[in-house]
Amino acid sequence: MPFDEVSELLAATGARVRNSVRLAELTTLRVGGPATVAECATTDALVATVRTLDTAGIPVLLLAGGSNLLISDAGFGGVVVRIATDDMRIDADRVVADAGANWDAVVAATVEAGLGGLECLSGIPGSAGATPVQNVGAYGVEVAQLLRRVRLLDRASGEERWVEPDELGFGYRTSVLKHSDRPVVLGVEFALRSDGSSAPLRYRELYQALGAEEGRSRPAAEVRATVLRLRAGKGMVLDSGDHDTWSAGSFFTNPVVPSDREAEVRAAIAEHVGDITVPVYPAADGVKFSAGWLIERAGFAKGFPGPQAPARLSTKHTLALTNRGSATAADLVELARTVRDGVAERFGIRLEPEPVTVGVTL
Ligand code: EPU
């Protein structure tokens, strides 16, 4: 639909509509071609915009922090709805945030208010509303553990309501929200620890860095500072001057291998690597292997394929695919396929991408 018509259609919604925006400017991977963008600064504008576009049959791409998206160089043919709502309220042990609120600002505000629970999720790029979609997790904590309610717009019925976590099908880096375009997250509510202590420390790297024992708590502010330091060391805290952070975080999820295949995978690792100290973590239906470890042992070192390539593995962490400044979506797709296929060939494990892809397939 021509820009003038979209602009007219959305005139009463409260959205700010812009023509030919380079989506690279709105994503942390900094790739993505042009699109019409409707920016919504209030939840009312967001709801009205999505309803209007849906009624008119115009394809919608929802975008907030842009930190988990790989968008094609051709851009997007419909309308990108940019969730720019940013309200946040702390009341007793609860925090309620608009979907578009910057996630790390929410975590920082709760820690400063003396509330614990979210500190392990410090420094994660993106928006508060994106966190339940793929059940964001880090350093032993997942949002599903603290989430009280999610406010959703059901695009099929037009209805808005608060939904409890047990309706959302949370698992490792997944929920029912990840596999459907029907619900739009409008807001989130978390219940936190009012004594200011952290969630029990479960991640070895973290409790060791803190000199703490597994399962113990520490002041949330101390844990937040340590998490930020550990993440920064891996290039996982956004820094526009550091190309290692021009990424979508982990590009692949850690593969869960069913228990009955574990021996076979371990045998492939022993045969090819001769190193059987592969890190594994317990998972619901088997064991979770470390994708970063597998990538590195499959022959893709940090910085692969080398300094001249526009798209490379981060020089700090093999699980992040990065844009060195001039990469296209096609460059990143090629790198992702090379890594995925190399790991599959060597270890018989197929890595699954974590970011949402738009107009590209791996
Ligand atoms: N490793 C390597 N080479 C590397 C990086 C890691 O061999 O370059 C191996 C090491 O053995 C290391 C292990 O992989 O001990 C695990 O690495 P790390 O502690 O960095 O954790 P991860 O499993 O790679 C996950 C999440 C991250 C989260 C960290 C910390 C996934 C897909 N990723 O990474 O989340 O920050 O744990 O909890 O679950 C994200 O999802 O975007 C993300 C950054």
PDB file of N, CA and C in Angstrom, residues 90 104-116 220-221 224:
ATOM      1  N   ILE A  90       6.791   0.950  40.013  1.00  0.00           N
ATOM      2  CA  ILE A  90       7.141  -0.005  41.060  1.00  0.00           C
ATOM      3  C   ILE A  90       6.200   0.260  42.229  1.00  0.00           C
ATOM      4  N   ASP A 104      16.702  -3.376  30.439  1.00  0.00           N
ATOM      5  CA  ASP A 104      17.728  -3.166  31.467  1.00  0.00           C
ATOM      6  C   ASP A 104      17.378  -1.985  32.374  1.00  0.00           C
ATOM      7  N   ALA A 105      16.654  -1.014  31.849  1.00  0.00           N
ATOM      8  CA  ALA A 105      16.209   0.099  32.699  1.00  0.00           C
ATOM      9  C   ALA A 105      15.232  -0.415  33.753  1.00  0.00           C
ATOM     10  N   VAL A 106      14.399  -1.380  33.383  1.00  0.00           N
ATOM     11  CA  VAL A 106      13.466  -1.978  34.348  1.00  0.00           C
ATOM     12  C   VAL A 106      14.245  -2.719  35.434  1.00  0.00           C
ATOM     13  N   VAL A 107      15.220  -3.539  34.999  1.00  0.00           N
ATOM     14  CA  VAL A 107      16.013  -4.299  35.976  1.00  0.00           C
ATOM     15  C   VAL A 107      16.736  -3.326  36.909  1.00  0.00           C
ATOM     16  N   ALA A 108      17.361  -2.295  36.338  1.00  0.00           N
ATOM     17  CA  ALA A 108      18.126  -1.336  37.144  1.00  0.00           C
ATOM     18  C   ALA A 108      17.214  -0.648  38.159  1.00  0.00           C
ATOM     19  N   ALA A 109      16.020  -0.256  37.709  1.00  0.00           N
ATOM     20  CA  ALA A 109      15.106   0.456  38.613  1.00  0.00           C
ATOM     21  C   ALA A 109      14.665  -0.445  39.768  1.00  0.00           C
ATOM     22  N   THR A 110      14.448  -1.730  39.492  1.00  0.00           N
ATOM     23  CA  THR A 110      14.011  -2.621  40.580  1.00  0.00           C
ATOM     24  C   THR A 110      15.146  -2.819  41.582  1.00  0.00           C
ATOM     25  N   VAL A 111      16.358  -2.987  41.077  1.00  0.00           N
ATOM     26  CA  VAL A 111      17.498  -3.187  41.986  1.00  0.00           C
ATOM     27  C   VAL A 111      17.705  -1.930  42.823  1.00  0.00           C
ATOM     28  N   GLU A 112      17.606  -0.762  42.172  1.00  0.00           N
ATOM     29  CA  GLU A 112      17.767   0.492  42.923  1.00  0.00           C
ATOM     30  C   GLU A 112      16.664   0.677  43.969  1.00  0.00           C
ATOM     31  N   ALA A 113      15.485   0.143  43.678  1.00  0.00           N
ATOM     32  CA  ALA A 113      14.376   0.267  44.633  1.00  0.00           C
ATOM     33  C   ALA A 113      14.479  -0.776  45.750  1.00  0.00           C
ATOM     34  N   GLY A 114      15.558  -1.561  45.748  1.00  0.00           N
ATOM     35  CA  GLY A 114      15.758  -2.542  46.815  1.00  0.00           C
ATOM     36  C   GLY A 114      15.004  -3.849  46.587  1.00  0.00           C
ATOM     37  N   LEU A 115      14.668  -4.130  45.346  1.00  0.00           N
ATOM     38  CA  LEU A 115      13.963  -5.375  45.029  1.00  0.00           C
ATOM     39  C   LEU A 115      14.899  -6.341  44.317  1.00  0.00           C
ATOM     40  N   GLY A 116      14.886  -7.592  44.748  1.00  0.00           N
ATOM     41  CA  GLY A 116      15.729  -8.605  44.122  1.00  0.00           C
ATOM     42  C   GLY A 116      14.939  -9.518  43.215  1.00  0.00           C
ATOM     43  N   ALA A 220      21.181  -7.924  45.646  1.00  0.00           N
ATOM     44  CA  ALA A 220      20.873  -7.845  44.211  1.00  0.00           C
ATOM     45  C   ALA A 220      21.818  -6.894  43.476  1.00  0.00           C
ATOM     46  N   ALA A 221      22.192  -5.778  44.127  1.00  0.00           N
ATOM     47  CA  ALA A 221      23.042  -4.795  43.448  1.00  0.00           C
ATOM     48  C   ALA A 221      24.435  -5.371  43.150  1.00  0.00           C
ATOM     49  N   ARG A 224      23.995  -7.814  40.257  1.00  0.00           N
ATOM     50  CA  ARG A 224      23.816  -7.071  38.989  1.00  0.00           C
ATOM     51  C   ARG A 224      25.174  -6.579  38.463  1.00  0.00           C
TER      52      ARG A 224
END
